[in-house]
GROMACS .gro file of C-alpha atoms in nm:
model
  304
    1MET     CA    1   4.124   5.146  -8.514
    2GLU     CA    2   4.274   5.006  -8.830
    3GLN     CA    3   4.099   4.756  -9.052
    4ALA     CA    4   4.217   4.535  -9.335
    5ALA     CA    5   4.107   4.221  -9.514
    6LYS     CA    6   4.353   3.935  -9.549
    7ASN     CA    7   4.258   3.605  -9.707
    8ASP     CA    8   3.888   3.688  -9.663
    9ILE     CA    9   3.943   3.763  -9.292
   10VAL     CA   10   3.851   4.112  -9.177
   11ILE     CA   11   4.127   4.218  -8.936
   12GLN     CA   12   4.129   4.528  -8.720
   13THR     CA   13   4.317   4.652  -8.416
   14VAL     CA   14   4.130   4.745  -8.099
   15GLU     CA   15   4.234   4.905  -7.773
   16THR     CA   16   4.142   4.740  -7.445
   17LYS     CA   17   4.204   4.876  -7.096
   18ASN     CA   18   4.278   4.541  -6.932
   19ILE     CA   19   4.365   4.211  -7.099
   20MET     CA   20   4.298   4.010  -6.779
   21THR     CA   21   3.935   3.916  -6.714
   22LYS     CA   22   3.802   3.741  -6.405
   23SER     CA   23   3.673   3.409  -6.528
   24SER     CA   24   3.343   3.234  -6.468
   25LEU     CA   25   3.488   2.909  -6.606
   26PRO     CA   26   3.518   2.624  -6.354
   27VAL     CA   27   3.882   2.573  -6.455
   28GLY     CA   28   4.020   2.921  -6.429
   29GLY     CA   29   4.060   3.224  -6.208
   30TYR     CA   30   4.132   3.455  -6.502
   31SER     CA   31   4.048   3.430  -6.869
   32VAL     CA   32   4.273   3.599  -7.124
   33ASN     CA   33   4.194   3.631  -7.493
   34PRO     CA   34   4.457   3.817  -7.697
   35TYR     CA   35   4.216   3.835  -7.990
   36VAL     CA   36   3.845   3.886  -8.051
   37GLY     CA   37   3.704   3.631  -8.291
   38CYS     CA   38   3.859   3.307  -8.408
   39THR     CA   39   3.958   3.227  -8.764
   40HIS     CA   40   3.935   2.850  -8.709
   41GLY     CA   41   3.561   2.891  -8.779
   42CYS     CA   42   3.459   2.571  -8.596
   43LYS     CA   43   3.106   2.468  -8.693
   44TYR     CA   44   3.016   2.387  -8.331
   45CYS     CA   45   3.185   2.683  -8.164
   46TYR     CA   46   3.007   2.808  -7.852
   47ALA     CA   47   3.218   3.127  -7.860
   48SER     CA   48   3.021   3.263  -8.155
   49PHE     CA   49   2.793   3.421  -7.893
   50MET     CA   50   3.066   3.684  -7.852
   51LYS     CA   51   2.930   3.864  -8.158
   52ARG     CA   52   2.650   3.994  -7.937
   53PHE     CA   53   2.904   4.200  -7.742
   54THR     CA   54   3.146   4.308  -8.016
   55GLY     CA   55   2.917   4.459  -8.276
   56HIS     CA   56   3.046   4.233  -8.552
   57THR     CA   57   2.802   4.145  -8.827
   58GLU     CA   58   3.042   3.924  -9.022
   59PRO     CA   59   2.996   3.547  -9.002
   60TRP     CA   60   3.185   3.382  -8.716
   61GLY     CA   61   3.530   3.280  -8.832
   62THR     CA   62   3.569   3.563  -9.083
   63PHE     CA   63   3.684   3.846  -8.855
   64LEU     CA   64   3.962   3.905  -8.605
   65ASP     CA   65   4.026   4.194  -8.369
   66VAL     CA   66   4.388   4.223  -8.262
   67LYS     CA   67   4.391   4.359  -7.908
   68HIS     CA   68   4.631   4.625  -7.784
   69TRP     CA   69   4.651   4.657  -7.408
   70PRO     CA   70   4.860   4.843  -7.149
   71THR     CA   71   5.154   4.642  -7.019
   72ILE     CA   72   5.067   4.430  -6.715
   73ARG     CA   73   5.247   4.632  -6.449
   74ASN     CA   74   5.201   4.402  -6.153
   75PRO     CA   75   5.212   4.039  -6.275
   76ALA     CA   76   5.268   3.918  -5.916
   77LYS     CA   77   4.900   4.000  -5.859
   78TYR     CA   78   4.820   3.672  -6.034
   79GLU     CA   79   5.046   3.452  -5.824
   80GLY     CA   80   4.877   3.117  -5.761
   81GLN     CA   81   4.587   3.204  -5.989
   82ARG     CA   82   4.501   2.988  -6.289
   83VAL     CA   83   4.511   3.194  -6.607
   84VAL     CA   84   4.334   3.040  -6.907
   85ILE     CA   85   4.460   3.167  -7.241
   86GLY     CA   86   4.209   3.105  -7.518
   87SER     CA   87   3.863   3.058  -7.366
   88VAL     CA   88   3.677   3.226  -7.656
   89THR     CA   89   3.955   3.239  -7.915
   90ASP     CA   90   4.278   3.053  -7.988
   91GLY     CA   91   4.593   3.233  -7.882
   92TYR     CA   92   4.781   3.054  -8.159
   93LEU     CA   93   4.569   3.134  -8.459
   94PRO     CA   94   4.769   3.158  -8.784
   95GLN     CA   95   4.761   3.536  -8.743
   96GLU     CA   96   4.960   3.504  -8.419
   97ALA     CA   97   5.268   3.443  -8.634
   98GLU     CA   98   5.232   3.800  -8.759
   99PHE     CA   99   5.095   3.988  -8.457
  100GLY     CA  100   5.259   3.800  -8.166
  101ASN     CA  101   4.997   3.894  -7.907
  102THR     CA  102   5.015   3.566  -7.718
  103ARG     CA  103   5.393   3.574  -7.704
  104LYS     CA  104   5.374   3.928  -7.568
  105LEU     CA  105   5.121   3.818  -7.306
  106LEU     CA  106   5.340   3.528  -7.192
  107GLU     CA  107   5.639   3.759  -7.162
  108GLN     CA  108   5.438   3.992  -6.939
  109LEU     CA  109   5.324   3.702  -6.720
  110LYS     CA  110   5.664   3.534  -6.710
  111TYR     CA  111   5.738   3.621  -6.347
  112SER     CA  112   5.380   3.611  -6.221
  113ASP     CA  113   5.393   3.257  -6.074
  114ALA     CA  114   5.046   3.204  -6.217
  115GLU     CA  115   4.926   2.864  -6.338
  116ILE     CA  116   4.902   2.904  -6.714
  117LEU     CA  117   4.657   2.692  -6.912
  118ILE     CA  118   4.678   2.735  -7.290
  119CYS     CA  119   4.389   2.598  -7.499
  120THR     CA  120   4.465   2.559  -7.868
  121LYS     CA  121   4.412   2.370  -8.193
  122SER     CA  122   4.746   2.486  -8.330
  123ASP     CA  123   5.106   2.373  -8.356
  124LEU     CA  124   5.236   2.731  -8.351
  125VAL     CA  125   5.268   2.699  -7.973
  126VAL     CA  126   5.597   2.512  -8.023
  127ARG     CA  127   5.747   2.847  -8.122
  128ASP     CA  128   5.723   2.950  -7.757
  129ILE     CA  129   5.875   2.642  -7.593
  130ASP     CA  130   6.172   2.847  -7.476
  131LEU     CA  131   5.944   3.086  -7.289
  132LEU     CA  132   5.705   2.822  -7.157
  133LYS     CA  133   5.991   2.625  -7.001
  134GLU     CA  134   6.088   2.931  -6.798
  135MET     CA  135   5.740   2.994  -6.661
  136GLY     CA  136   5.696   2.712  -6.412
  137GLU     CA  137   5.338   2.589  -6.397
  138VAL     CA  138   5.223   2.561  -6.758
  139THR     CA  139   4.974   2.330  -6.927
  140VAL     CA  140   4.906   2.318  -7.300
  141SER     CA  141   4.582   2.156  -7.416
  142TRP     CA  142   4.493   2.056  -7.772
  143SER     CA  143   4.134   1.998  -7.883
  144ILE     CA  144   4.106   1.675  -8.081
  145ASN     CA  145   3.768   1.514  -8.143
  146ALA     CA  146   3.858   1.256  -8.411
  147LEU     CA  147   4.158   1.107  -8.585
  148ASP     CA  148   3.974   1.133  -8.917
  149GLU     CA  149   4.131   1.424  -9.105
  150VAL     CA  150   3.830   1.453  -9.340
  151PHE     CA  151   3.595   1.501  -9.045
  152GLN     CA  152   3.836   1.750  -8.888
  153ALA     CA  153   3.848   1.953  -9.210
  154ASP     CA  154   3.468   1.955  -9.220
  155MET     CA  155   3.452   2.089  -8.866
  156ASP     CA  156   3.725   2.356  -8.854
  157LYS     CA  157   3.997   2.540  -9.043
  158ALA     CA  158   4.269   2.470  -8.787
  159VAL     CA  159   4.579   2.263  -8.860
  160SER     CA  160   4.551   1.889  -8.918
  161ILE     CA  161   4.518   1.638  -8.637
  162GLU     CA  162   4.862   1.501  -8.716
  163ARG     CA  163   5.017   1.846  -8.675
  164ARG     CA  164   4.842   1.889  -8.340
  165LEU     CA  165   4.964   1.549  -8.222
  166ALA     CA  166   5.320   1.623  -8.334
  167ALA     CA  167   5.312   1.953  -8.143
  168MET     CA  168   5.176   1.776  -7.834
  169LYS     CA  169   5.466   1.533  -7.838
  170GLN     CA  170   5.721   1.811  -7.883
  171ILE     CA  171   5.578   2.009  -7.592
  172TYR     CA  172   5.552   1.696  -7.373
  173ASP     CA  173   5.911   1.598  -7.450
  174ALA     CA  174   6.017   1.949  -7.349
  175GLY     CA  175   5.888   1.877  -6.996
  176ILE     CA  176   5.572   2.086  -7.024
  177ARG     CA  177   5.245   1.937  -6.905
  178THR     CA  178   5.010   1.846  -7.190
  179VAL     CA  179   4.642   1.765  -7.227
  180CYS     CA  180   4.454   1.588  -7.503
  181PHE     CA  181   4.114   1.755  -7.484
  182ILE     CA  182   3.872   1.523  -7.664
  183SER     CA  183   3.624   1.797  -7.730
  184PRO     CA  184   3.359   1.801  -7.831
  185VAL     CA  185   3.275   1.432  -7.832
  186PHE     CA  186   3.055   1.371  -8.138
  187PRO     CA  187   2.828   1.074  -8.058
  188GLY     CA  188   2.895   0.783  -8.290
  189ILE     CA  189   3.188   0.961  -8.456
  190THR     CA  190   3.449   1.034  -8.189
  191ASP     CA  191   3.645   0.717  -8.116
  192PHE     CA  192   3.766   0.782  -7.763
  193GLU     CA  193   3.962   0.458  -7.734
  194ALA     CA  194   4.151   0.514  -8.060
  195ILE     CA  195   4.246   0.867  -7.957
  196PHE     CA  196   4.357   0.747  -7.613
  197GLN     CA  197   4.583   0.481  -7.763
  198ARG     CA  198   4.733   0.742  -7.995
  199VAL     CA  199   4.815   0.999  -7.725
  200LYS     CA  200   4.876   0.800  -7.406
  201ASP     CA  201   5.256   0.825  -7.436
  202GLN     CA  202   5.263   1.201  -7.492
  203CYS     CA  203   5.016   1.362  -7.255
  204ASP     CA  204   4.943   1.388  -6.884
  205LEU     CA  205   4.566   1.412  -6.908
  206VAL     CA  206   4.298   1.289  -7.147
  207TRP     CA  207   3.993   1.503  -7.090
  208LEU     CA  208   3.650   1.445  -7.247
  209GLU     CA  209   3.376   1.700  -7.304
  210ASN     CA  210   3.038   1.636  -7.461
  211LEU     CA  211   2.911   1.809  -7.774
  212ASN     CA  212   2.675   2.074  -7.640
  213LEU     CA  213   2.447   2.193  -7.918
  214ARG     CA  214   2.311   2.535  -7.845
  215GLY     CA  215   2.259   2.861  -8.025
  216GLY     CA  216   2.249   2.902  -8.399
  217PHE     CA  217   2.473   2.607  -8.484
  218ASN     CA  218   2.237   2.344  -8.343
  219GLN     CA  219   2.056   2.294  -8.673
  220ASP     CA  220   2.379   2.330  -8.870
  221ILE     CA  221   2.528   2.029  -8.694
  222LEU     CA  222   2.208   1.826  -8.725
  223ASP     CA  223   2.197   1.907  -9.096
  224TYR     CA  224   2.560   1.797  -9.129
  225ILE     CA  225   2.486   1.467  -8.955
  226ALA     CA  226   2.183   1.411  -9.178
  227ASP     CA  227   2.399   1.470  -9.486
  228LYS     CA  228   2.722   1.289  -9.392
  229TYR     CA  229   2.615   1.038  -9.123
  230PRO     CA  230   2.242   0.972  -9.180
  231PRO     CA  231   2.233   0.649  -8.971
  232LEU     CA  232   2.332   0.859  -8.668
  233LEU     CA  233   2.051   1.111  -8.703
  234PRO     CA  234   1.807   0.927  -8.469
  235LEU     CA  235   2.079   0.917  -8.200
  236TYR     CA  236   2.138   1.293  -8.235
  237HIS     CA  237   1.766   1.367  -8.219
  238ALA     CA  238   1.738   1.154  -7.904
  239ILE     CA  239   2.027   1.338  -7.737
  240TYR     CA  240   1.972   1.693  -7.854
  241ASN     CA  241   1.597   1.713  -7.906
  242LYS     CA  242   1.473   1.473  -7.637
  243GLY     CA  243   1.744   1.516  -7.369
  244ASP     CA  244   1.851   1.150  -7.362
  245ARG     CA  245   2.179   1.125  -7.169
  246SER     CA  246   2.230   0.750  -7.191
  247TYR     CA  247   2.497   0.778  -7.463
  248PHE     CA  248   2.725   0.996  -7.250
  249GLN     CA  249   2.649   0.793  -6.938
  250SER     CA  250   2.765   0.484  -7.126
  251LEU     CA  251   3.075   0.665  -7.252
  252GLU     CA  252   3.159   0.767  -6.897
  253LYS     CA  253   3.150   0.401  -6.790
  254GLN     CA  254   3.367   0.311  -7.089
  255ALA     CA  255   3.623   0.576  -6.993
  256GLU     CA  256   3.631   0.452  -6.634
  257GLN     CA  257   3.680   0.094  -6.749
  258MET     CA  258   3.957   0.195  -6.989
  259ALA     CA  259   4.130   0.376  -6.706
  260LYS     CA  260   4.127   0.059  -6.497
  261GLU     CA  261   4.253  -0.154  -6.785
  262ASN     CA  262   4.540   0.084  -6.855
  263GLY     CA  263   4.645   0.161  -6.499
  264CYS     CA  264   4.519   0.520  -6.519
  265LEU     CA  265   4.343   0.737  -6.266
  266PHE     CA  266   3.985   0.826  -6.362
  267VAL     CA  267   3.815   1.136  -6.227
  268ASP     CA  268   3.470   1.279  -6.285
  269ASN     CA  269   3.398   1.644  -6.359
  270GLU     CA  270   3.747   1.761  -6.265
  271LEU     CA  271   4.054   1.907  -6.429
  272PRO     CA  272   4.325   1.739  -6.220
  273TYR     CA  273   4.686   1.846  -6.225
  274GLY     CA  274   5.002   1.646  -6.183
  275ARG     CA  275   5.268   1.466  -6.385
  276ALA     CA  276   5.144   1.133  -6.522
  277GLU     CA  277   5.368   0.840  -6.599
  278PRO     CA  278   5.415   0.770  -6.972
  279ALA     CA  279   5.128   0.560  -7.109
  280HIS     CA  280   4.928   0.626  -6.789
  281PRO     CA  281   4.765   0.968  -6.831
  282VAL     CA  282   4.480   1.068  -6.606
  283ILE     CA  283   4.143   1.025  -6.776
  284ALA     CA  284   3.878   1.280  -6.686
  285ASP     CA  285   3.529   1.346  -6.816
  286TYR     CA  286   3.366   1.682  -6.805
  287PHE     CA  287   3.022   1.602  -6.940
  288TYR     CA  288   2.752   1.861  -6.888
  289HIS     CA  289   3.004   2.098  -6.736
  290GLU     CA  290   2.766   2.387  -6.799
  291GLU     CA  291   2.579   2.263  -6.491
  292ILE     CA  292   2.887   2.279  -6.269
  293ARG     CA  293   2.970   2.596  -6.078
  294GLY     CA  294   3.311   2.641  -5.926
  295SER     CA  295   3.609   2.412  -5.906
  296GLY     CA  296   3.884   2.372  -5.653
  297ASN     CA  297   4.110   2.166  -5.875
  298THR     CA  298   4.468   2.274  -5.852
  299GLY     CA  299   4.806   2.119  -5.892
  300LYS     CA  300   5.134   2.111  -6.075
  301ARG     CA  301   5.319   1.893  -6.319
  302LYS     CA  302   5.623   1.748  -6.148
  303ARG     CA  303   5.928   1.812  -6.362
  304THR     CA  304   6.179   1.537  -6.415
   0.00000   0.00000   0.00000
């Protein structure tokens, strides 16, 4: 194990016996994380719970373990399986430019005929367009919860919203299925309609997920709202301290109505697949997904 500090990030290499992990996520058969930790340091990140299993004492967002794993010898084992890259990290962290773990993983899965779902907040994924185009069933999803760059910078250290949107368009134009993952939806802050209008010509699916405050960051977010958006504090207390779901129920109705007005398919609690017509992406909500167990959603983007 080697350890070094770069730009206040503690980086070390770790050996792992198997990079592929059977997933408990509703959207995936296997979960693959080429790194431990995530240097985006999102204030609301659910993945910070991983510290319990890794032995790290550093604050979340300040450490990164670079995994080394044996070559995947039988990629055909994952044929037809959905493989989610980046469930508790981002495969395209800035450090990926140096270490190349995600690129290596994609090369090993190239002939697997697996359904690849990449979850990211980065534009570095455009580096791998050549490889992604050769892999068949690939989806790239970007998390975007506001068009306000100041709010984004308050929430995470990832690249700007404009860089994410530019990468989405480049990937979409390359014929690769794309998702705008409006996640997490911050009540009173996330403007779903504005984001939809911005991305409808460059993605196949607009997918919404509620802000789920749990763990140590619950109070951090409430303190942030009290400081930066004090008029919204009663709404947040109603949702997160009293269990009031009316805000997200109303948002679900809004999403369904917007789908009708824009000629889009609306689905509830699903991750549908398929190639959408330009300006008519599928709209899906995934509110309170922590209560959902299992998912049979499958499909493919039809190439043109």
